[in-house]
């Protein structure tokens, strides 16, 4: 469920007409609903608690939406943060998320990032390889600290989803095998600079089938039991990202309740603290990208191109993953649906949001919204073609705030410096 709906023939975000935001802030613009973010977080938390999971840490995957106001909205409800860079740690801290609820993941942490994370006092560093374990150990020792680490395991399950975002197969770059995890965990327990506190996994994103998760989680449980049988202490089990979301009339993904029940069954009798790193299931349907139709290019050969003021630099998912985003006119016009190709102004064919999409009739100047753009939308945006980053707006009831303004062209140019030999 989300809080974007037609009221009086006009698309609203909560109590604010999106056309009002477009008029006042300009387009393209990302708009997020606080009520939807809050609802998705609380539904997941309540489902995990109802399934009897003790004190779960829900660390929102900051990569999905790194806007500080979004993070603060979730942090106030008790969310932690799953981060993959120093920048994301800084964002989580800036949002008021306490370091003890921050989990630092990622395959390529630099020495400086590890030092920063330890200085900040993050709860856990998810170690993805043997060299990284040695790096964390050395950095922590140099600082006179002992880093709490989890070993990230690659559970080697096929989970479907797009090839570019599947992570749980042995051929992917993430994590270590079960056998290696056992060896590393035992080694880590003898290192002065680290203390192994748990194991972690993540099998991929946009997964809408519980079976591969169940299989992976049961393997993780087996690992916890083997480690404990060797006399090692394992306090935390991090089960990675969340469920997929429906981007259109796909079969509904499993409910958070079904997900939580599946975990409770797989983990029955295991006394451990669970951690989760959901991004998409919390943020995707809490955000839209609003764009204006610059013109309708009706080709004699029969194709109708809707040329928008938004482009692949604003919302990369269709170009990168052939992702489908529902497109809704702000004020749907009467009439038979028309088949459109929806494109942006960037100079490459890949700047196509969709082809052959039947939509209500649309005219130049109309506003449209890309639905489900709250996760991996603004976070993946760039300035390609020297286009300004789209601003971000957070709605709460009848109010809204511009939580990241559109930069100016001066802002863009002022970041650069002349080379001395080019100034003479
Ligand atoms: N934890 C780890 C270690 C991850 O790698 C990811 C996502 C997550 C958690 C969050 O997964 P989620 O709950 O959002 O499914 N840009 C792509 C998605 C890339 C996901 C990468 N890792 C997209 O737009 O679909």
Tab-separated table of C-alpha atoms and ligand atoms in Angstrom:
chain	number	residue	atom	x	y	z
A	1	UNK	CA	0.000	0.000	0.000
A	2	UNK	CA	1.187	3.535	-0.686
A	3	UNK	CA	-0.117	7.061	-0.354
A	4	UNK	CA	-0.177	8.107	-4.025
A	5	UNK	CA	-3.718	8.221	-5.335
A	6	UNK	CA	-6.116	10.083	-7.576
A	7	UNK	CA	-8.326	12.533	-5.725
A	8	UNK	CA	-10.773	14.621	-7.692
A	9	UNK	CA	-9.095	13.471	-10.910
A	10	UNK	CA	-5.629	14.540	-9.778
A	11	UNK	CA	-2.709	12.454	-8.531
A	12	UNK	CA	-1.820	13.286	-4.920
A	13	UNK	CA	1.000	12.343	-2.586
A	14	UNK	CA	-0.786	12.098	0.764
A	15	UNK	CA	-2.777	15.388	0.886
A	16	UNK	CA	-0.635	17.321	-1.577
A	17	UNK	CA	-1.445	17.440	-5.303
A	18	UNK	CA	1.715	16.468	-7.177
A	19	UNK	CA	0.935	19.178	-9.750
A	20	UNK	CA	1.376	21.756	-6.995
A	21	UNK	CA	4.863	20.485	-6.193
A	22	UNK	CA	5.692	20.440	-9.916
A	23	UNK	CA	4.533	24.063	-10.256
A	24	UNK	CA	6.401	25.274	-7.184
A	25	UNK	CA	9.608	23.203	-7.365
A	26	UNK	CA	9.784	22.480	-11.088
A	27	UNK	CA	10.311	19.182	-12.891
A	28	UNK	CA	11.815	16.640	-12.933
A	29	UNK	CA	11.393	16.178	-9.178
A	30	UNK	CA	11.429	13.202	-6.825
A	31	UNK	CA	8.590	13.169	-4.295
A	32	UNK	CA	8.531	10.879	-1.239
A	33	UNK	CA	5.664	10.069	1.091
A	34	UNK	CA	6.521	10.004	4.812
A	35	UNK	CA	3.409	7.987	5.607
A	36	UNK	CA	4.389	5.284	3.111
A	37	UNK	CA	7.974	5.083	4.385
A	38	UNK	CA	6.711	4.840	7.952
A	39	UNK	CA	4.095	2.278	7.077
A	40	UNK	CA	6.492	-0.011	5.257
A	41	UNK	CA	8.969	0.113	8.118
A	42	UNK	CA	6.399	-0.544	10.827
A	43	UNK	CA	4.668	-3.331	8.921
A	44	UNK	CA	8.000	-5.150	8.572
A	45	UNK	CA	9.006	-4.525	12.192
A	46	UNK	CA	5.624	-5.663	13.505
A	47	UNK	CA	5.703	-8.791	11.334
A	48	UNK	CA	9.171	-9.724	12.642
A	49	UNK	CA	8.129	-9.114	16.241
A	50	UNK	CA	4.854	-11.002	15.788
A	51	UNK	CA	6.819	-13.960	14.441
A	52	UNK	CA	8.732	-13.959	17.723
A	53	UNK	CA	12.118	-12.742	16.459
A	54	UNK	CA	14.002	-11.218	19.343
A	55	UNK	CA	15.054	-7.565	19.093
A	56	UNK	CA	15.511	-7.450	15.293
A	57	UNK	CA	17.784	-4.751	13.867
A	58	UNK	CA	16.217	-3.337	10.704
A	59	UNK	CA	19.105	-1.544	9.045
A	60	UNK	CA	17.688	0.370	6.082
A	61	UNK	CA	19.907	-0.080	3.004
A	62	UNK	CA	21.034	3.507	2.495
A	63	UNK	CA	22.039	2.752	-1.100
A	64	UNK	CA	18.334	2.526	-1.983
A	65	UNK	CA	17.586	6.066	-0.873
A	66	UNK	CA	20.275	8.103	0.798
A	67	UNK	CA	18.393	11.351	1.335
A	68	UNK	CA	19.047	12.443	4.922
A	69	UNK	CA	15.408	13.432	5.538
A	70	UNK	CA	14.293	9.980	4.401
A	71	UNK	CA	16.890	8.377	6.690
A	72	UNK	CA	15.786	10.578	9.573
A	73	UNK	CA	12.134	9.620	9.019
A	74	UNK	CA	13.084	5.957	9.344
A	75	UNK	CA	15.684	6.475	12.068
A	76	UNK	CA	13.073	8.102	14.310
A	77	UNK	CA	11.083	4.864	14.168
A	78	UNK	CA	14.113	2.907	15.335
A	79	UNK	CA	15.615	1.907	11.995
A	80	UNK	CA	19.337	1.366	11.699
A	81	UNK	CA	21.358	1.783	8.519
A	82	UNK	CA	23.132	-0.660	6.232
A	83	UNK	CA	25.921	1.354	4.616
A	84	UNK	CA	28.555	0.620	1.981
A	85	UNK	CA	30.813	3.682	2.032
A	86	UNK	CA	32.097	6.461	4.255
A	87	UNK	CA	29.628	8.767	2.524
A	88	UNK	CA	26.736	6.573	3.579
A	89	UNK	CA	28.042	6.355	7.165
A	90	UNK	CA	28.169	10.146	7.230
A	91	UNK	CA	24.624	10.379	5.875
A	92	UNK	CA	23.284	7.916	8.450
A	93	UNK	CA	25.005	9.796	11.282
A	94	UNK	CA	23.784	13.139	9.905
A	95	UNK	CA	20.261	11.692	10.009
A	96	UNK	CA	20.676	10.978	13.716
A	97	UNK	CA	20.926	7.201	13.358
A	98	UNK	CA	23.151	6.073	16.232
A	99	UNK	CA	26.397	4.327	15.262
A	100	UNK	CA	25.348	1.276	17.236
A	101	UNK	CA	22.593	0.717	14.674
A	102	UNK	CA	24.897	1.051	11.652
A	103	UNK	CA	26.180	-2.009	9.779
A	104	UNK	CA	29.027	-1.475	7.294
A	105	UNK	CA	28.912	-3.831	4.268
A	106	UNK	CA	30.577	-3.854	0.851
A	107	UNK	CA	33.290	-5.805	-0.994
A	108	UNK	CA	35.875	-3.058	-1.256
A	109	UNK	CA	36.246	-0.981	1.888
A	110	UNK	CA	39.338	1.203	1.935
A	111	UNK	CA	41.643	1.511	4.916
A	112	UNK	CA	40.422	5.072	5.456
A	113	UNK	CA	36.794	3.955	5.406
A	114	UNK	CA	37.434	1.180	7.919
A	115	UNK	CA	39.208	3.672	10.185
A	116	UNK	CA	36.334	6.121	9.846
A	117	UNK	CA	33.784	3.411	10.670
A	118	UNK	CA	35.733	2.344	13.764
A	119	UNK	CA	36.157	5.926	14.907
A	120	UNK	CA	32.405	6.449	14.516
A	121	UNK	CA	31.792	3.238	16.461
A	122	UNK	CA	29.589	1.362	13.981
A	123	UNK	CA	27.902	-1.751	15.336
A	124	UNK	CA	29.410	-4.201	12.920
A	125	UNK	CA	31.624	-4.452	9.880
A	126	UNK	CA	30.525	-7.142	7.455
A	127	UNK	CA	33.753	-8.651	6.176
A	128	UNK	CA	33.546	-10.048	2.671
A	129	UNK	CA	36.957	-11.694	2.157
A	130	UNK	CA	40.111	-12.859	3.885
A	131	UNK	CA	42.204	-9.839	2.817
A	132	UNK	CA	39.503	-7.600	4.195
A	133	UNK	CA	39.523	-9.423	7.536
A	134	UNK	CA	43.262	-8.746	7.796
A	135	UNK	CA	42.721	-5.118	6.815
A	136	UNK	CA	40.098	-4.577	9.520
A	137	UNK	CA	42.274	-6.357	12.069
A	138	UNK	CA	45.290	-4.207	11.237
A	139	UNK	CA	43.400	-0.913	11.182
A	140	UNK	CA	41.628	-1.663	14.467
A	141	UNK	CA	44.857	-2.719	16.184
A	142	UNK	CA	46.531	0.459	14.988
A	143	UNK	CA	43.734	2.412	16.655
A	144	UNK	CA	43.835	0.340	19.837
A	145	UNK	CA	40.358	-0.989	19.108
A	146	UNK	CA	38.677	-4.322	18.573
A	147	UNK	CA	36.260	-4.271	15.639
A	148	UNK	CA	33.058	-6.292	15.851
A	149	UNK	CA	32.801	-8.140	12.554
A	150	UNK	CA	30.395	-10.452	10.810
A	151	UNK	CA	31.589	-12.748	8.048
A	152	UNK	CA	29.523	-12.366	4.884
A	153	UNK	CA	28.750	-15.700	3.330
A	154	UNK	CA	27.750	-16.289	-0.242
A	155	UNK	CA	25.064	-18.937	0.171
A	156	UNK	CA	25.309	-20.018	-3.490
A	157	UNK	CA	21.603	-20.141	-4.267
A	158	UNK	CA	19.907	-19.167	-7.497
A	159	UNK	CA	17.334	-16.556	-6.626
A	160	UNK	CA	16.207	-15.248	-10.001
A	161	UNK	CA	15.957	-11.531	-10.541
A	162	UNK	CA	18.006	-9.470	-12.979
A	163	UNK	CA	21.571	-10.709	-13.665
A	164	UNK	CA	23.011	-7.298	-12.738
A	165	UNK	CA	21.545	-7.434	-9.226
A	166	UNK	CA	21.803	-11.113	-8.332
A	167	UNK	CA	24.464	-11.572	-5.665
A	168	UNK	CA	24.070	-14.953	-3.992
A	169	UNK	CA	25.723	-17.242	-6.545
A	170	UNK	CA	29.276	-18.468	-6.017
A	171	UNK	CA	30.346	-16.760	-9.258
A	172	UNK	CA	29.406	-13.315	-7.859
A	173	UNK	CA	31.990	-11.127	-6.176
A	174	UNK	CA	30.234	-11.086	-2.803
A	175	UNK	CA	31.109	-12.972	0.358
A	176	UNK	CA	32.942	-16.227	1.035
A	177	UNK	CA	31.899	-19.888	0.884
A	178	UNK	CA	30.551	-21.692	3.957
A	179	UNK	CA	33.799	-23.617	4.394
A	180	UNK	CA	35.846	-20.438	4.151
A	181	UNK	CA	33.500	-18.669	6.559
A	182	UNK	CA	34.122	-21.317	9.205
A	183	UNK	CA	37.860	-21.013	8.798
A	184	UNK	CA	37.808	-17.196	8.809
A	185	UNK	CA	35.508	-17.047	11.815
A	186	UNK	CA	37.827	-19.281	13.819
A	187	UNK	CA	40.865	-17.265	12.703
A	188	UNK	CA	39.141	-14.007	13.528
A	189	UNK	CA	38.429	-15.160	17.062
A	190	UNK	CA	42.210	-15.330	17.604
A	191	UNK	CA	42.963	-11.876	16.207
A	192	UNK	CA	43.613	-8.983	18.553
A	193	UNK	CA	41.913	-6.359	16.383
A	194	UNK	CA	38.632	-8.077	15.623
A	195	UNK	CA	35.912	-9.884	17.466
A	196	UNK	CA	33.643	-12.023	15.284
A	197	UNK	CA	30.057	-11.465	16.430
A	198	UNK	CA	28.029	-12.932	13.625
A	199	UNK	CA	27.491	-14.073	10.093
A	200	UNK	CA	25.713	-12.299	7.255
A	201	UNK	CA	24.299	-13.083	3.831
A	202	UNK	CA	22.381	-11.358	1.046
A	203	UNK	CA	21.142	-13.349	-1.892
A	204	UNK	CA	20.024	-10.572	-4.183
A	205	UNK	CA	17.508	-7.848	-4.728
A	206	UNK	CA	13.959	-7.764	-6.144
A	207	UNK	CA	13.349	-11.375	-5.104
A	208	UNK	CA	9.717	-12.262	-4.848
A	209	UNK	CA	9.979	-15.943	-4.085
A	210	UNK	CA	10.476	-17.113	-0.514
A	211	UNK	CA	11.894	-20.532	-1.460
A	212	UNK	CA	15.464	-19.454	-2.318
A	213	UNK	CA	15.566	-17.217	0.769
A	214	UNK	CA	14.360	-20.091	2.911
A	215	UNK	CA	17.057	-22.361	1.441
A	216	UNK	CA	19.787	-19.781	2.022
A	217	UNK	CA	18.630	-18.947	5.547
A	218	UNK	CA	18.576	-22.622	6.544
A	219	UNK	CA	22.142	-22.968	5.307
A	220	UNK	CA	23.042	-19.918	7.406
A	221	UNK	CA	21.472	-21.512	10.447
A	222	UNK	CA	23.557	-24.628	9.846
A	223	UNK	CA	26.660	-22.452	9.801
A	224	UNK	CA	25.737	-20.779	13.098
A	225	UNK	CA	25.244	-24.193	14.678
A	226	UNK	CA	28.555	-25.539	13.383
A	227	UNK	CA	30.416	-22.481	14.664
A	228	UNK	CA	28.775	-22.749	18.056
A	229	UNK	CA	29.571	-26.469	18.176
A	230	UNK	CA	33.227	-25.481	17.790
A	231	UNK	CA	32.843	-23.351	20.885
A	232	UNK	CA	32.689	-20.019	19.040
A	233	UNK	CA	30.220	-17.392	20.089
A	234	UNK	CA	27.783	-16.208	17.385
A	235	UNK	CA	25.493	-13.435	18.548
A	236	UNK	CA	24.054	-12.027	15.349
A	237	UNK	CA	22.646	-13.360	12.092
A	238	UNK	CA	22.246	-10.787	9.319
A	239	UNK	CA	19.832	-11.971	6.633
A	240	UNK	CA	20.485	-9.203	4.103
A	241	UNK	CA	18.117	-7.242	1.896
A	242	UNK	CA	14.372	-7.397	1.856
A	243	UNK	CA	11.657	-8.611	-0.435
A	244	UNK	CA	10.973	-7.452	-3.969
A	245	UNK	CA	8.116	-5.066	-4.669
A	246	UNK	CA	5.409	-5.094	-7.361
A	247	UNK	CA	6.374	-2.575	-10.056
A	248	UNK	CA	3.204	-3.259	-12.069
A	249	UNK	CA	0.479	-5.882	-12.148
A	250	UNK	CA	2.967	-8.606	-11.337
A	251	UNK	CA	1.937	-11.337	-8.934
A	252	UNK	CA	2.023	-9.761	-5.480
A	253	UNK	CA	5.280	-10.556	-3.690
A	254	UNK	CA	4.968	-12.420	-0.404
A	255	UNK	CA	3.760	-10.287	2.478
A	256	UNK	CA	6.127	-9.180	5.248
A	257	UNK	CA	4.138	-11.498	7.514
A	258	UNK	CA	4.823	-14.511	5.261
A	259	UNK	CA	8.501	-13.511	5.094
A	260	UNK	CA	8.722	-13.231	8.884
A	261	UNK	CA	6.904	-16.535	9.404
A	262	UNK	CA	9.253	-18.270	6.978
A	263	UNK	CA	12.227	-16.976	8.974
A	264	UNK	CA	10.656	-17.958	12.277
A	265	UNK	CA	10.152	-21.516	10.980
A	266	UNK	CA	13.652	-21.793	9.555
A	267	UNK	CA	15.188	-20.466	12.774
A	268	UNK	CA	12.938	-22.124	15.334
A	269	UNK	CA	14.778	-22.667	18.589
A	270	UNK	CA	17.849	-20.669	17.523
A	271	UNK	CA	18.635	-17.987	20.081
A	272	UNK	CA	20.261	-15.141	18.180
A	273	UNK	CA	19.760	-11.495	17.284
A	274	UNK	CA	18.552	-11.029	13.711
A	275	UNK	CA	19.545	-8.156	11.483
A	276	UNK	CA	17.957	-7.175	8.165
A	277	UNK	CA	19.077	-4.803	5.430
A	278	UNK	CA	15.938	-3.942	3.471
A	279	UNK	CA	15.995	-1.071	1.016
A	280	UNK	CA	13.545	-1.519	-1.812
A	281	UNK	CA	10.598	-2.885	0.180
A	282	UNK	CA	10.672	0.214	2.373
A	283	UNK	CA	11.436	2.969	-0.108
A	284	UNK	CA	10.421	1.919	-3.641
A	285	UNK	CA	6.694	2.529	-3.447
A	286	UNK	CA	7.203	5.543	-1.200
A	287	UNK	CA	8.540	7.692	-4.018
A	288	UNK	CA	7.732	8.909	-7.527
A	289	UNK	CA	9.605	10.876	-10.153
A	290	UNK	CA	7.430	13.633	-11.574
A	291	UNK	CA	8.278	14.812	-15.092
A	292	UNK	CA	6.759	17.044	-17.707
A	293	UNK	CA	6.031	16.004	-21.277
A	294	UNK	CA	7.961	18.458	-23.450
A	295	UNK	CA	6.158	17.387	-26.578
A	296	UNK	CA	4.547	14.468	-28.329
A	297	UNK	CA	6.482	13.541	-31.429
A	298	UNK	CA	3.966	11.763	-33.678
A	299	UNK	CA	5.954	10.028	-36.408
A	300	UNK	CA	4.416	9.355	-39.789
A	301	UNK	CA	5.571	5.700	-39.467
A	302	UNK	CA	3.161	5.405	-36.582
A	303	UNK	CA	5.290	5.705	-33.428
A	304	UNK	CA	4.320	8.261	-30.808
A	305	UNK	CA	7.249	9.488	-28.735
A	306	UNK	CA	6.542	11.201	-25.444
A	307	UNK	CA	9.635	13.349	-24.948
A	308	UNK	CA	10.059	14.157	-21.250
A	309	UNK	CA	12.163	16.600	-19.292
A	310	UNK	CA	13.379	13.612	-17.224
A	311	UNK	CA	16.060	11.333	-18.592
A	312	UNK	CA	18.148	8.261	-17.868
A	313	UNK	CA	20.427	10.359	-15.672
A	314	UNK	CA	17.453	11.012	-13.360
A	315	UNK	CA	16.064	7.465	-13.321
A	316	UNK	CA	18.565	4.905	-14.578
A	317	UNK	CA	16.694	1.685	-13.843
A	318	UNK	CA	14.892	1.279	-17.182
A	319	UNK	CA	18.109	1.855	-19.183
A	320	UNK	CA	20.237	-0.306	-16.913
A	321	UNK	CA	17.952	-3.207	-16.015
A	322	UNK	CA	15.089	-2.878	-18.510
A	323	UNK	CA	13.093	-2.084	-15.394
A	324	UNK	CA	9.388	-1.389	-15.666
A	325	UNK	CA	7.969	1.643	-13.875
A	326	UNK	CA	4.286	2.371	-14.005
A	327	UNK	CA	3.637	5.756	-15.661
A	328	UNK	CA	0.634	7.734	-14.488
A	329	UNK	CA	-0.595	11.041	-15.851
A	330	UNK	CA	-1.097	13.656	-13.162
A	331	UNK	CA	-4.569	14.493	-14.481
A	332	UNK	CA	-5.648	11.615	-16.709
A	333	UNK	CA	-7.484	12.809	-19.833
A	334	UNK	CA	-10.615	11.141	-21.145
A	335	UNK	CA	-10.299	8.987	-24.246
A	336	UNK	CA	-9.036	5.729	-25.657
A	337	UNK	CA	-5.530	4.675	-24.579
A	338	UNK	CA	-2.719	5.554	-26.979
A	339	UNK	CA	0.475	3.553	-27.430
A	340	UNK	CA	3.616	5.576	-26.664
A	341	UNK	CA	7.381	5.237	-26.526
A	342	UNK	CA	8.488	7.300	-23.550
A	343	UNK	CA	11.939	8.843	-23.891
A	344	UNK	CA	14.206	11.434	-22.320
A	345	UNK	CA	16.295	14.144	-23.967
A	346	UNK	CA	19.707	12.486	-23.434
A	347	UNK	CA	21.613	11.799	-26.627
A	348	UNK	CA	21.519	8.045	-26.702
A	349	UNK	CA	18.958	5.453	-27.668
A	350	UNK	CA	19.237	3.879	-24.212
A	351	UNK	CA	17.487	6.956	-22.847
A	352	UNK	CA	14.176	5.199	-23.344
A	353	UNK	CA	11.951	4.610	-20.326
A	354	UNK	CA	9.607	2.263	-22.132
A	355	UNK	CA	8.363	1.277	-25.575
A	356	UNK	CA	4.842	0.463	-26.715
A	357	UNK	CA	3.165	1.534	-23.494
A	358	UNK	CA	-0.602	2.094	-23.655
A	359	UNK	CA	-1.464	5.210	-21.662
A	360	UNK	CA	-4.391	7.611	-21.493
A	361	UNK	CA	-4.021	10.277	-24.194
A	362	UNK	CA	-1.245	12.747	-23.341
A	363	UNK	CA	-0.426	16.219	-24.710
A	364	UNK	CA	2.707	18.348	-24.593
A	365	UNK	CA	2.899	20.174	-21.252
A	366	UNK	CA	1.176	17.378	-19.320
A	367	UNK	CA	2.734	16.052	-16.137
A	368	UNK	CA	3.348	12.364	-15.544
A	369	UNK	CA	4.732	10.351	-12.627
A	370	UNK	CA	7.025	7.341	-12.685
A	371	UNK	CA	5.709	5.232	-9.853
A	372	UNK	CA	7.823	3.129	-7.439
A	373	UNK	CA	10.875	5.311	-7.947
A	374	UNK	CA	11.686	5.832	-4.255
A	375	UNK	CA	14.388	3.138	-4.197
A	376	UNK	CA	17.434	3.284	-6.492
A	377	UNK	CA	15.990	6.357	-8.213
A	378	UNK	CA	17.553	9.592	-6.942
A	379	UNK	CA	20.311	7.519	-5.351
A	380	UNK	CA	21.537	6.377	-8.781
A	381	UNK	CA	21.081	9.707	-10.539
A	382	UNK	CA	23.979	11.455	-12.241
A	383	UNK	CA	24.648	14.688	-14.098
A	384	UNK	CA	25.188	12.943	-17.439
A	385	UNK	CA	24.736	15.414	-20.296
A	386	UNK	CA	25.420	18.120	-17.666
A	387	UNK	CA	21.868	17.905	-16.492
A	388	UNK	CA	21.191	19.147	-12.966
A	389	UNK	CA	20.349	16.547	-10.321
A	390	UNK	CA	16.586	16.414	-9.797
A	391	UNK	CA	15.509	17.869	-6.444
A	392	UNK	CA	13.901	15.744	-3.741
A	393	UNK	CA	10.731	16.611	-1.855
A	394	UNK	CA	9.351	14.967	1.268
A	395	UNK	CA	5.603	15.108	1.886
A	396	UNK	CA	3.984	14.711	5.280
A	397	UNK	CA	0.204	15.010	5.313
A	398	UNK	CA	-0.717	18.370	3.806
A	399	UNK	CA	2.835	19.775	3.987
A	400	UNK	CA	5.913	19.273	1.926
A	401	UNK	CA	9.562	20.264	2.186
A	402	UNK	CA	12.259	20.465	-0.457
A	403	UNK	CA	14.812	18.199	1.215
A	404	UNK	CA	17.385	18.497	-1.580
A	405	UNK	CA	17.017	21.576	-3.759
A	406	UNK	CA	17.825	21.555	-7.418
A	407	UNK	CA	21.421	22.764	-7.772
A	408	UNK	CA	22.160	25.758	-9.962
A	409	UNK	CA	24.371	25.676	-13.034
A	410	UNK	CA	26.833	27.792	-11.057
A	411	UNK	CA	26.949	25.051	-8.386
A	412	UNK	CA	27.761	22.584	-11.131
A	413	UNK	CA	30.526	24.697	-12.650
A	414	UNK	CA	32.010	25.875	-9.368
A	415	UNK	CA	33.024	22.324	-8.484
A	416	UNK	CA	35.632	22.398	-11.232
A	417	UNK	CA	39.042	24.089	-11.293
A	418	UNK	CA	41.045	25.388	-14.217
A	419	UNK	CA	44.325	23.629	-15.014
A	420	UNK	CA	47.016	26.316	-14.562
A	421	UNK	CA	48.374	25.831	-18.099
A	422	UNK	CA	44.934	26.490	-19.536
A	423	UNK	CA	44.360	29.830	-17.811
A	424	UNK	CA	47.048	31.931	-19.466
B	1	LIG	N1	22.225	-5.625	1.607
B	1	LIG	C1	23.174	-5.781	0.679
B	1	LIG	C2	24.464	-6.353	1.072
B	1	LIG	C3	22.919	-5.394	-0.659
B	1	LIG	O1	23.852	-5.577	-1.569
B	1	LIG	C4	21.658	-4.829	-0.994
B	1	LIG	C5	21.364	-4.406	-2.362
B	1	LIG	C6	20.705	-4.671	0.029
B	1	LIG	C7	21.017	-5.083	1.309
B	1	LIG	C8	19.359	-4.062	-0.215
B	1	LIG	O2	18.577	-4.851	-1.047
B	1	LIG	P1	17.012	-4.535	-1.234
B	1	LIG	O3	16.325	-4.754	0.079
B	1	LIG	O4	16.895	-3.125	-1.650
B	1	LIG	O5	16.560	-5.485	-2.262
B	1	LIG	N2	20.180	-0.769	-8.221
B	1	LIG	C9	19.406	-2.000	-8.286
B	1	LIG	C10	19.411	-2.748	-6.979
B	1	LIG	C11	20.795	-3.072	-6.488
B	1	LIG	C12	20.783	-3.757	-5.150
B	1	LIG	C13	22.146	-3.922	-4.619
B	1	LIG	N3	22.234	-4.453	-3.291
B	1	LIG	C14	17.991	-1.673	-8.748
B	1	LIG	O6	17.716	-0.512	-9.044
B	1	LIG	O7	17.147	-2.562	-8.850
